[in-house]
Coordinates of C-alpha atoms in Angstrom, one line a residue:
Chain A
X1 CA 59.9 -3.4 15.5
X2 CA 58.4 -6.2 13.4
X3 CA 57.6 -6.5 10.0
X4 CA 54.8 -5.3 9.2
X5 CA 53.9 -7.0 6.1
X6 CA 54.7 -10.2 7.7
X7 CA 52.4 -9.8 10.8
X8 CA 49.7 -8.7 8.3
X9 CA 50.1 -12.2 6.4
X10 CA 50.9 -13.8 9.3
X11 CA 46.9 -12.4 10.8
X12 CA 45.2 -12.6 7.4
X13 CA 46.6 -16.5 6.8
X14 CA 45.9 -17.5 10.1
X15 CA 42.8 -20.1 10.9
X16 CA 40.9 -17.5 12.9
X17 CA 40.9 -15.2 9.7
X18 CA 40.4 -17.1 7.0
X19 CA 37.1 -18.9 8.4
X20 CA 35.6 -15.1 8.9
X21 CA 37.2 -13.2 5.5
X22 CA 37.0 -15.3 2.5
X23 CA 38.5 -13.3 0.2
X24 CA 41.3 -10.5 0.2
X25 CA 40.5 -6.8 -1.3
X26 CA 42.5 -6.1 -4.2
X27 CA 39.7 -4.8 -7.0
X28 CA 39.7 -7.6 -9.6
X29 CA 36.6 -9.0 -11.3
X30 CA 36.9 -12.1 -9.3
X31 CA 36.8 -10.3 -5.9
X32 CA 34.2 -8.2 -7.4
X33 CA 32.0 -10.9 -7.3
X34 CA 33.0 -12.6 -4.3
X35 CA 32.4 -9.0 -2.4
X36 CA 28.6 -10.2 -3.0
X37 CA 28.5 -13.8 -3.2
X38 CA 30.3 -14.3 0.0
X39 CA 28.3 -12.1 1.6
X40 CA 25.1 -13.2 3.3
X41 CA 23.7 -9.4 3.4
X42 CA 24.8 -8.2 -0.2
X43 CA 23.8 -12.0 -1.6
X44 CA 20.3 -11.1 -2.4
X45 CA 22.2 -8.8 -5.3
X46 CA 23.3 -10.9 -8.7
X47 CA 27.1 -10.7 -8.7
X48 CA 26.3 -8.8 -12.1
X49 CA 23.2 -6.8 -13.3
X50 CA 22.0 -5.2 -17.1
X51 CA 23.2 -1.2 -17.1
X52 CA 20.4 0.3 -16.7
X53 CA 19.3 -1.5 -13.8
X54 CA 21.6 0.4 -11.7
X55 CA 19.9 4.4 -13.1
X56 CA 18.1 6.0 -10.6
X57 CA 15.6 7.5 -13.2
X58 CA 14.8 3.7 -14.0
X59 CA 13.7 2.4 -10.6
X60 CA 13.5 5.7 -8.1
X61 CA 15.3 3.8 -5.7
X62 CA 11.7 3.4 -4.2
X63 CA 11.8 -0.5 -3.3
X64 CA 15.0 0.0 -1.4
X65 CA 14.4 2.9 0.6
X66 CA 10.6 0.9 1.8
X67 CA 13.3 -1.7 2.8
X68 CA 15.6 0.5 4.8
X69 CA 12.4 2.4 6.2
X70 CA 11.0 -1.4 7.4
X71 CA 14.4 -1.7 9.1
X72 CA 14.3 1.9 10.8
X73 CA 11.1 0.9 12.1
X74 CA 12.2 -2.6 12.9
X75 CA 15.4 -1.0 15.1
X76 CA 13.2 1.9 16.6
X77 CA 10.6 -0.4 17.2
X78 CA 12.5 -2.7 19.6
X79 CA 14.0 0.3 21.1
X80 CA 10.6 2.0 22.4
X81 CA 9.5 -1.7 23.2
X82 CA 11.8 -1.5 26.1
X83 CA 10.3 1.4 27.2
X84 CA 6.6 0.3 26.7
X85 CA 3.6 -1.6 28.1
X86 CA 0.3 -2.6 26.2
X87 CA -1.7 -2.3 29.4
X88 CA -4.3 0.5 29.2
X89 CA -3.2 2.0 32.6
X90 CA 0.4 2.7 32.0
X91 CA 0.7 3.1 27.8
X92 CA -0.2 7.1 27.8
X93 CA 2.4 7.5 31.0
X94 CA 4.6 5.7 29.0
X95 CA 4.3 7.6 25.9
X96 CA 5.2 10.5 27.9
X97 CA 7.8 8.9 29.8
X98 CA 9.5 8.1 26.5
X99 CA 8.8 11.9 25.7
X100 CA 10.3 13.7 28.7
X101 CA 12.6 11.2 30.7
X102 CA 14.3 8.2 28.3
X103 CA 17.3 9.8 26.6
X104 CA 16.5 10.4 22.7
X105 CA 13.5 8.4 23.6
X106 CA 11.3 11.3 21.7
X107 CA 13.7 11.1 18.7
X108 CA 13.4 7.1 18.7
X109 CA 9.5 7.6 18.8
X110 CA 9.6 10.4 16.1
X111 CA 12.1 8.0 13.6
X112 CA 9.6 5.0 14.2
X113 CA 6.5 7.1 13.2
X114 CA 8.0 9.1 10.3
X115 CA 9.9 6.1 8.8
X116 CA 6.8 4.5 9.4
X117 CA 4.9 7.1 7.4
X118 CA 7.9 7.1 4.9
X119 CA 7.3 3.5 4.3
X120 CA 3.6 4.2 3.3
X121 CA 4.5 6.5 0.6
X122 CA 7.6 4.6 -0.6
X123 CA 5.7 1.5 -0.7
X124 CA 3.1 3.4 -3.3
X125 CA 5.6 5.3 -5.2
X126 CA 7.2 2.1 -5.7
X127 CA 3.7 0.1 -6.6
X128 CA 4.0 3.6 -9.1
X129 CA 6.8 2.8 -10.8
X130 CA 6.7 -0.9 -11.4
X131 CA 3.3 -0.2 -12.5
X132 CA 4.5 2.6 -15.5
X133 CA 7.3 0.1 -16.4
X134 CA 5.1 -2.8 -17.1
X135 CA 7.3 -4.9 -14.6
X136 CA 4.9 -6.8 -13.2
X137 CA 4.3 -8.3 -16.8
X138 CA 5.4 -12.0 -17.3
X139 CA 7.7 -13.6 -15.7
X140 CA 6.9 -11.1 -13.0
X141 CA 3.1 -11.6 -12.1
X142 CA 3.6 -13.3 -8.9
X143 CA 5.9 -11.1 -7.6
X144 CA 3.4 -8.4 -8.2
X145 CA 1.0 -10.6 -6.3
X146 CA 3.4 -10.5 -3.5
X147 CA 4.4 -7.2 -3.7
X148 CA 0.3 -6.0 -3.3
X149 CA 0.3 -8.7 -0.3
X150 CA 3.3 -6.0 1.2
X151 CA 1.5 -3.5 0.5
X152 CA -1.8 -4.7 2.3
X153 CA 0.6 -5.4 5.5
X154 CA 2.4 -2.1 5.4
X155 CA -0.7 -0.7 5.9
X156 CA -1.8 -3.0 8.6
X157 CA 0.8 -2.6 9.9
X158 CA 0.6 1.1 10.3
X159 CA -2.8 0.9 11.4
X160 CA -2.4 -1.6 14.3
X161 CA 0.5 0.9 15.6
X162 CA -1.6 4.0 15.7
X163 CA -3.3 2.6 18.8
X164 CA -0.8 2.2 20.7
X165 CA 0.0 5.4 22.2
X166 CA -3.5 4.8 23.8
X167 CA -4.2 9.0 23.0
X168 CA -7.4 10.7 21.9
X169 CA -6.3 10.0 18.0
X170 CA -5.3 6.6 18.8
X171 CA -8.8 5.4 20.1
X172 CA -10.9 7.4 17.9
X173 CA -9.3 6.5 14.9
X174 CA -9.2 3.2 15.1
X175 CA -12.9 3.5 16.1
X176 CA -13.3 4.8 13.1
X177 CA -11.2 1.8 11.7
X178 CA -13.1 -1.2 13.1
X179 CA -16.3 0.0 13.0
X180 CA -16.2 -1.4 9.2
X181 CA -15.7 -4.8 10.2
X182 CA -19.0 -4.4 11.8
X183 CA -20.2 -3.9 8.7
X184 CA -18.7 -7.1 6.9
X185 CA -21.3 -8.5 5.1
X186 CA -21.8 -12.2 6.7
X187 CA -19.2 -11.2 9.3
X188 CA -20.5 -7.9 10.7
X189 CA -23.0 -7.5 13.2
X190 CA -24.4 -4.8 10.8
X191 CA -23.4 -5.6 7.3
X192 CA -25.8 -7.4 4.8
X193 CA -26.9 -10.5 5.8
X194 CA -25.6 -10.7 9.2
X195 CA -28.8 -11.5 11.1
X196 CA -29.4 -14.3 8.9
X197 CA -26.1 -16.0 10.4
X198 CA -27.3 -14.8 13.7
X199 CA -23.7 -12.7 14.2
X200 CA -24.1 -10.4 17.2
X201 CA -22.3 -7.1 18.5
X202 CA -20.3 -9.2 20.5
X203 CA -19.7 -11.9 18.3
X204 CA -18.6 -10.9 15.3
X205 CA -15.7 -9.9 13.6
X206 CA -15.4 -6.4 14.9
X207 CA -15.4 -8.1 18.4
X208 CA -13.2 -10.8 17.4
X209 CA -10.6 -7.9 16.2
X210 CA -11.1 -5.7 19.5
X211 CA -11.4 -8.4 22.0
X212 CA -14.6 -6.7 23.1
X213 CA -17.4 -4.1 21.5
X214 CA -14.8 -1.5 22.1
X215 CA -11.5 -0.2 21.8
X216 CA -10.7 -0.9 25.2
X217 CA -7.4 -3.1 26.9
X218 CA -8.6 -6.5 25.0
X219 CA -8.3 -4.4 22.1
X220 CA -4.7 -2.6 22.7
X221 CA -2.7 -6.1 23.9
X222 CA -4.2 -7.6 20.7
X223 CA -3.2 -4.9 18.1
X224 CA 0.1 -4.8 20.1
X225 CA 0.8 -8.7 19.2
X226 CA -0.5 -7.9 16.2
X227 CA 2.0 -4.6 15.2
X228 CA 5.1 -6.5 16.9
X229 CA 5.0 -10.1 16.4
X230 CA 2.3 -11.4 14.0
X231 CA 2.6 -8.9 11.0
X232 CA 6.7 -8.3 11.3
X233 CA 6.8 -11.9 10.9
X234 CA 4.6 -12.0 8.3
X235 CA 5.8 -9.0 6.5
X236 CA 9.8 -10.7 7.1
X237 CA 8.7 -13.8 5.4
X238 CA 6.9 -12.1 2.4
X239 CA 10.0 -9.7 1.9
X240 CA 12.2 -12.9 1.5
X241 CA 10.0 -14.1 -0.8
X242 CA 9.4 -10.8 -2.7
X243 CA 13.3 -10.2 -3.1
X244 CA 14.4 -14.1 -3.9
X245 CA 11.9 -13.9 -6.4
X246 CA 13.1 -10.8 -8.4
X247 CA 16.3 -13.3 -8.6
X248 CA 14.5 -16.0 -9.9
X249 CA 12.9 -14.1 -12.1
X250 CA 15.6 -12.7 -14.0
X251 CA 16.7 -9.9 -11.9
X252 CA 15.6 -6.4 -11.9
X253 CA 13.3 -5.7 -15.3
X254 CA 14.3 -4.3 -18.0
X255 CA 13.5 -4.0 -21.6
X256 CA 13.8 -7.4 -23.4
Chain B
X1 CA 28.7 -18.1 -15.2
X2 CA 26.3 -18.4 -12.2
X3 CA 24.7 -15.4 -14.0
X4 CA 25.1 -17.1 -17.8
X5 CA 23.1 -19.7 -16.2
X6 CA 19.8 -18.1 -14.3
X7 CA 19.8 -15.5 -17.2
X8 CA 20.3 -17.7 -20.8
X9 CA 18.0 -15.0 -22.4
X10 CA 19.6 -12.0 -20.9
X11 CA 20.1 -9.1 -23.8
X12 CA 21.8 -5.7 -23.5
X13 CA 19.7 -2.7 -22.0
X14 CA 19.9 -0.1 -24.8
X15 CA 19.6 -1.0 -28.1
X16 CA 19.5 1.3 -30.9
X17 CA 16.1 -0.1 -33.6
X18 CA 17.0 -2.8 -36.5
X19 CA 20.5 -3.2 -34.7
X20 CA 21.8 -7.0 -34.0
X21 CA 21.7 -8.3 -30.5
X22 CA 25.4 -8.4 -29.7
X23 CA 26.4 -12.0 -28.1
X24 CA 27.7 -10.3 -24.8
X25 CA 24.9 -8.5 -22.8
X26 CA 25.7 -5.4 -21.3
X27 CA 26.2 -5.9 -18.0
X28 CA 28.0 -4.3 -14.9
X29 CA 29.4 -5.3 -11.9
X30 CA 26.9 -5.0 -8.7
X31 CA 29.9 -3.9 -6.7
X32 CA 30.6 -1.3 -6.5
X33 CA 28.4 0.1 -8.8
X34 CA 24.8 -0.5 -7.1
X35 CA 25.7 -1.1 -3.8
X36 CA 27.3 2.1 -4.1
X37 CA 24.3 3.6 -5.4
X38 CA 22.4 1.8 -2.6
X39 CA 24.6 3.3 0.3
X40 CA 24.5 6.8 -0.9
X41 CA 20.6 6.0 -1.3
X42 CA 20.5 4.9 2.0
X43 CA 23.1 7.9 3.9
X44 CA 20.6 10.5 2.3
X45 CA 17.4 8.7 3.0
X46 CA 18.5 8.2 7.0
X47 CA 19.8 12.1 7.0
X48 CA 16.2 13.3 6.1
X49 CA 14.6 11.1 8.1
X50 CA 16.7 11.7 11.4
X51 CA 17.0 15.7 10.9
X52 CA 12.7 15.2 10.3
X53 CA 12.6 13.5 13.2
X54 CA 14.5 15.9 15.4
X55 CA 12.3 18.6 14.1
X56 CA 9.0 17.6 13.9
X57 CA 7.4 15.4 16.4
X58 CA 5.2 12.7 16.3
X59 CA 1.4 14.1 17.5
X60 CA 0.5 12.8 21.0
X61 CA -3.2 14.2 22.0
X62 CA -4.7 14.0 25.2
X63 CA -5.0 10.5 27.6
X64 CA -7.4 8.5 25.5
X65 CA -11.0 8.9 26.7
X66 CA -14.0 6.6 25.1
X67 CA -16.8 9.2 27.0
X68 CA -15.5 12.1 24.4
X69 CA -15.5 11.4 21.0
X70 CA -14.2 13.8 18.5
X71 CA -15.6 15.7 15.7
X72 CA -14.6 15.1 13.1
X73 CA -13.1 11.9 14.3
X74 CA -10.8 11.0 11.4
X75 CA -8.7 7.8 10.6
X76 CA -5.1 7.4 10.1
X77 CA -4.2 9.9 6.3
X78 CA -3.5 6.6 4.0
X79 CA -7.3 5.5 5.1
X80 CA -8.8 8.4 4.6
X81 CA -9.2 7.6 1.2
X82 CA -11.6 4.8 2.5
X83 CA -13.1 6.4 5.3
X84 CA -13.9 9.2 2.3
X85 CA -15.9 6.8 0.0
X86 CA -17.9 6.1 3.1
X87 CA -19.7 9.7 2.3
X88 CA -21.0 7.7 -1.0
X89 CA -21.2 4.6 0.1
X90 CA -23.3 2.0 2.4
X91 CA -19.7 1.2 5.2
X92 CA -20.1 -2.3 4.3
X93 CA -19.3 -0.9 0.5
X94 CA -16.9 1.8 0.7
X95 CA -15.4 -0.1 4.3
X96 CA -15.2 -4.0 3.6
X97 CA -16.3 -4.4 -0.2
X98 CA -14.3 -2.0 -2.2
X99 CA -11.1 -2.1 -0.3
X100 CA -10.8 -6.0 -1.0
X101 CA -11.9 -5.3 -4.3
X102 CA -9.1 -3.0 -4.9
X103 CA -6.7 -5.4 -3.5
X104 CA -8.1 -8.0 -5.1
X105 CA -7.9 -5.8 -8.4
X106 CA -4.7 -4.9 -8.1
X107 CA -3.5 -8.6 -7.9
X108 CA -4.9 -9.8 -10.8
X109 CA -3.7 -6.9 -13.0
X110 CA -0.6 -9.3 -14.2
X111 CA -3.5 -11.8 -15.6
X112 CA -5.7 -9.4 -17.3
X113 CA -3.3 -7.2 -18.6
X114 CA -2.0 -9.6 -21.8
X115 CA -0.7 -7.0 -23.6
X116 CA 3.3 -7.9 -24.0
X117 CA 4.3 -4.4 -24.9
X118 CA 6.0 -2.4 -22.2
X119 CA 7.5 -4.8 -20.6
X120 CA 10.7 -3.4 -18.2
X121 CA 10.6 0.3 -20.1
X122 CA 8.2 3.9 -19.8
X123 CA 5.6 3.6 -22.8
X124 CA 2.4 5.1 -22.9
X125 CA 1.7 4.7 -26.1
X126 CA 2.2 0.8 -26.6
X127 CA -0.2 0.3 -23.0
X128 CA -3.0 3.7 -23.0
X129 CA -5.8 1.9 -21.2
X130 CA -3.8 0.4 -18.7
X131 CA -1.8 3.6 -17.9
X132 CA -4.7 5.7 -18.2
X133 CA -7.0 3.8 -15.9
X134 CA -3.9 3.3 -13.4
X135 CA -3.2 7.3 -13.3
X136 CA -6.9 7.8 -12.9
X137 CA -7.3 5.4 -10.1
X138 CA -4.0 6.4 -8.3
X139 CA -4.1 9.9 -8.6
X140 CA -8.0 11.0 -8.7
X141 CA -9.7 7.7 -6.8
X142 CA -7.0 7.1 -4.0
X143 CA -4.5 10.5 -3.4
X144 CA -7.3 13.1 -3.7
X145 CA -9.7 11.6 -1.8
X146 CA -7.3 11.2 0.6
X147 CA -6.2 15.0 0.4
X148 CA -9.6 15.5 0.6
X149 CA -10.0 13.6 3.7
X150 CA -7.0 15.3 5.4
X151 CA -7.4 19.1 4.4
X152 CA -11.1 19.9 3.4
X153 CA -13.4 17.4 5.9
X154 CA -14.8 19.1 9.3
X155 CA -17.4 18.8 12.1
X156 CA -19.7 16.5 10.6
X157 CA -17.7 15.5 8.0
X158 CA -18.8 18.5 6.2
X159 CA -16.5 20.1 3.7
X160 CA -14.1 23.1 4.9
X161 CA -11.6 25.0 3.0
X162 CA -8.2 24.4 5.0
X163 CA -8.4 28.0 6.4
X164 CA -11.8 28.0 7.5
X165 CA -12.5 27.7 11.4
X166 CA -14.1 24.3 11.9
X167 CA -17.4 25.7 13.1
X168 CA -19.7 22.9 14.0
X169 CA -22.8 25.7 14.0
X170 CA -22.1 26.3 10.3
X171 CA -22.9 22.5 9.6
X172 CA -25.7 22.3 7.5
X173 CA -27.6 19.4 7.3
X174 CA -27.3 17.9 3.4
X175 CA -31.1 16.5 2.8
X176 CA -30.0 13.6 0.5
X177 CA -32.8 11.4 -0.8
X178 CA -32.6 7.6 -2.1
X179 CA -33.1 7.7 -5.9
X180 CA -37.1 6.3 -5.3
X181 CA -37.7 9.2 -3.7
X182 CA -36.3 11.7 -6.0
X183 CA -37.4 13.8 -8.7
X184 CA -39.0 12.1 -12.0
X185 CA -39.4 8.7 -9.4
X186 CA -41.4 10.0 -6.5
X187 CA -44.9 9.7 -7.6
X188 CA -43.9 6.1 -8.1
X189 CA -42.8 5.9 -4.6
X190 CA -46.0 7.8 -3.0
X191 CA -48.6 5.9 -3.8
X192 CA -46.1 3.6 -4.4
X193 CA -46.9 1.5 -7.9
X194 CA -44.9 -1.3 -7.8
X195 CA -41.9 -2.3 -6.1
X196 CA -39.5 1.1 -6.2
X197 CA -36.4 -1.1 -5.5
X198 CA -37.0 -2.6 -8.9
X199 CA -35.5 0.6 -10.1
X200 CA -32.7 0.7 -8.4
X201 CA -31.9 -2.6 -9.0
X202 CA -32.5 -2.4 -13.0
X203 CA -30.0 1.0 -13.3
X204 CA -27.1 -1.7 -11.7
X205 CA -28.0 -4.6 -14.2
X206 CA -28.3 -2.2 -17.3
X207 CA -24.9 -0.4 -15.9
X208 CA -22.8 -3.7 -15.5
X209 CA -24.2 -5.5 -18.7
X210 CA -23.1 -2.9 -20.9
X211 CA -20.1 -4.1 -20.8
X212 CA -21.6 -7.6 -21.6
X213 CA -23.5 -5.8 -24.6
X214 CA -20.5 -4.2 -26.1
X215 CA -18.9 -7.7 -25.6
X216 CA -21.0 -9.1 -28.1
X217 CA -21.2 -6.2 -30.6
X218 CA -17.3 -5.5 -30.7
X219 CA -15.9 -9.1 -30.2
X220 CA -15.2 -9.6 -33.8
X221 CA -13.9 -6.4 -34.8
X222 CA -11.7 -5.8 -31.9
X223 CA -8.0 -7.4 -31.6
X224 CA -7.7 -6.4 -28.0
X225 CA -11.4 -8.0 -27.0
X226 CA -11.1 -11.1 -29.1
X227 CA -7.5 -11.3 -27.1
X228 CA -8.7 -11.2 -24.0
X229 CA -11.4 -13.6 -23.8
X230 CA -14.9 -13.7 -22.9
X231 CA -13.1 -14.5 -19.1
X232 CA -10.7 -12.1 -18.9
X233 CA -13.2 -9.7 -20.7
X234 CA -15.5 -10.4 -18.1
X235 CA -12.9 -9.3 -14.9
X236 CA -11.8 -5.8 -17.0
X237 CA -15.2 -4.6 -17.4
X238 CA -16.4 -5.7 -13.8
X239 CA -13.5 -4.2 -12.0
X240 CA -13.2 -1.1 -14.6
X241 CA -17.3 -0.5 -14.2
X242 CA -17.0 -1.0 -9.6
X243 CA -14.3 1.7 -9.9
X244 CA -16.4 4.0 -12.1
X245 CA -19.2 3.4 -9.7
X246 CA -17.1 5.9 -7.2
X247 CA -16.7 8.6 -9.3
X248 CA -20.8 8.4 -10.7
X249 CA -21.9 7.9 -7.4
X250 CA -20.3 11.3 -5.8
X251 CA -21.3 13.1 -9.1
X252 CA -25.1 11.6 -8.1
X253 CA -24.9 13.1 -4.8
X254 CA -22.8 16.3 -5.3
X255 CA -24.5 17.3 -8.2
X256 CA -28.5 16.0 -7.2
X257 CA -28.1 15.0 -3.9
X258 CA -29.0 11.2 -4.5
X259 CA -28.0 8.7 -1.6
X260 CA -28.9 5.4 -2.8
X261 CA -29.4 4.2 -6.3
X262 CA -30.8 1.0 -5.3
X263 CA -32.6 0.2 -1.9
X264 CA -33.2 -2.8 -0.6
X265 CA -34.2 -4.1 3.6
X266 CA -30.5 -6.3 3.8
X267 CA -28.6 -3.6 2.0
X268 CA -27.8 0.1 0.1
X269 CA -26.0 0.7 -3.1

């Protein structure tokens, strides 16, 4: 039998090893830090942070549970994608399809809808508590900016995926939805002012949202691009900014 | 060290009053001790959410069908705070004005708000007017109307209590009336004596320049006006005075059944 404490040293100094694990994990203060800094998920944490940063009753945990409820929705998401078409004839059958016949395809629909639903409410309670802690006080004030920019997409985002189970509440409330970008003053075919720049049912900025004067196919394949490629991305991109800048900025906020 | 150098001001979280700011802040390491926190955040989180999942599911109605429309026909809960202010408001108001002006709002808090106090801590005392008008816009504007919208709107968009069957014969037309036609105003309106919309449109200029009045009278006796700038003044009281408009205007048609303050042939306010 060979030793074992040589094979391990023999693995953990071997080329193959050392360009994966950069550091061993014997608890000392500099592998405490390394356990973050060499870590491209855990990075976006400071290696240290003030002691009260880490109390729940300071932050509610409220930013990072929105997080891990975009990524539920990001994994379910992709999940029922392979499962779905944004064609008017075949979503509904599809939605059932996932329902009755794709294994745990009702639980993946279920987690992407509540998470979803979970990250509307996080996102506020956390807009809550930075709010009552002053946090989006200076240095903070474009982060807040940001952070209201995230908030505008989470629910864009929400509301672009409620029509595409192509259902009576799907349609109806998204109806409901665009018919107040008819009424965009300028941009509306019946807000204020929209004769005078000649805008028309067809040709305004409800249309140019549906694809049409109503929520019909035009008007599922665009909120479909819209719900899985255009806002993720734009949402993704926001979050790196929102969480590089809490860095910059001094970490989380605390009193000074 | 990385830290010593993006943090050069960093101090120590609690600090008892008068007490010297010792040289070494108080600081922790983020492993284990928040990622930890993070993880178990994150176990209990996904355990909720998954058991949810399994037993409640996600409402799927019948095959979508544009020739039936549904009464009440009700957007998704987190807009029905918006589709609620359309009961008081013109749609390109309460649909395409005031939500950008509450986003809008909301982003230039940071830039209004000057006061330094309550800065990374729970105060209400060092911040009352921003709390206050937070709470009230939070809690009364945005998550009642939306409770509101869910539990208590019917057929017609007529109020029901939550155990009421959603009769559509019980729906009573509401006769509201535009403010030129109502009460004290209506013999001005019939034979009409002079442009009625000039009423309408003089209650909105007295209502916004208030705050321009009490500008002028208060600017050299209060510290937090004369702080804030005839600029910054100017973006308070606008905002603060389009988010009282909500409450006023369903108290005006609750309470007398007035639709429109101010009438005019491009728009309604």
């Amino acid at each position: 039998m060979p030793n074992l404490s040589e094979l391990k040293k023999k693995i953990v100094e071997s080329q193959l090893w050392r360009s994966m694990f950069r550091h061993d994990y014997l608890d000392t203060p500099r592998n405490r830090v390394l356990q973050i800094m060499a870590n491209v998920w855990l990075h976006l944490h400071p290696p240290k942070i003030r002691r009260h940063a880490i109390k729940l009753r300071f932050t509610w945990c409220m930013g990072g549970i929105t997080f891990l409820m975009f990524l539920v929705t990001v994994v379910t998401g992709v999940i029922l994608m392979f499962y779905y078409r944004p064609v008017a004839e075949y979503a509904y059958a599809d939605m059932k399809y996932l329902q009755y016949d794709v294994p745990f395809g009702m639980i993946m629909r279920n987690m992407h809808r509540w998470a979803a639903h979970g990250m509307v409410i996080t996102v506020w309670l956390h807009m809550f508590r930075v709010f009552m802690t002053g946090s989006y006080k200076a240095p903070r004030e474009f982060n807040w900016v940001v952070g209201v920019i995230l908030l505008t997409i989470t629910l864009l985002l929400s509301f672009t995926g409620y029509l595409l189970p192509w259902d009576q509440l799907s349609i109806w409330a998204v109806t409901v939805g665009t018919n107040m970008a008819r009424a965009t003053p300028l941009l509306g075919s019946e807000g204020p002012f929209g004769e005078v720049v000649g805008v028309t049912p067809r040709y305004d900025a409800r249309a140019f949202l549906l694809g049409g004067t109503l929520v019909g196919p035009p008007a599922l394949l665009r909120f479909y691009v819209l719900h899985c490629i255009f806002l993720p991305i734009l949402i993704s991109l926001l979050m790196i900014v929102h969480f590089w800048r809490i860095r910059k900025d001094g970490g989380i906020s605390g009193p000074l | 060290m990385v830290e010593a150098k993006e943090n050069p001001e960093a101090k120590p979280a609690v600090q008892s009053e008068g007490a010297s700011q010792p040289a070494v802040p108080d600081r922790v390491h983020v492993w284990p001790y928040l990622v930890r926190n993070e993880f178990i955040c994150a176990i209990i989180v996904m355990v909720i959410l998954t058991v949810w999942s399994i037993m409640i599911d996600a409402p799927l109605e019948e095959s979508a069908n544009p020739t039936q429309t549904p009464n009440p026909s009700k957007a998704p809960w987190y807009f029905l705070g918006l589709q609620e202010m359309l009961v008081y408001f013109d749609p390109w108001f309460a649909g395409v004005v005031l939500p950008s002006l509450i986003i809008v709002g909301l982003m230039v808090i940071p830039y209004i708000d000057i006061n330094p106090k309550g800065n990374g801590y729970y105060t209400f005392r060092e911040r009352p007017f921003a709390i206050a008008t937070f709470l009230f816009g939070f809690f009364f504007l945005w998550v009642s109307l939306i409770i509101t919208g869910v539990f208590f709107r019917g057929p017609g968009w007529n109020l029901f209590w939550p155990w009421e069957t959603w009769d559509p014969h019980l729906v009573v037309a509401l006769t509201n009336v535009d403010l030129p036609a109502w009460g004290p105003f209506k013999w001005m309106g019939n034979p009409k004596v002079f442009g009625v919309e000039v009423i309408g449109f003089a209650l909105i200029v007295l209502y916004f320049s208030t705050a321009v009045v009490f500008y002028y009278l208060r600017r050299d006796m209060s510290d937090a006006i004369r702080q804030l700038g005839p600029v910054r003044y100017g973006i308070v009281a606008f905002l603060f005075l389009t988010m009282m408009s909500l409450p006023i205007k369903a108290f005006l048609r609750l309470a007398f059944n007035i639709k429109y303050v101010w009438m005019t042939p491009w728009f309604n306010i």
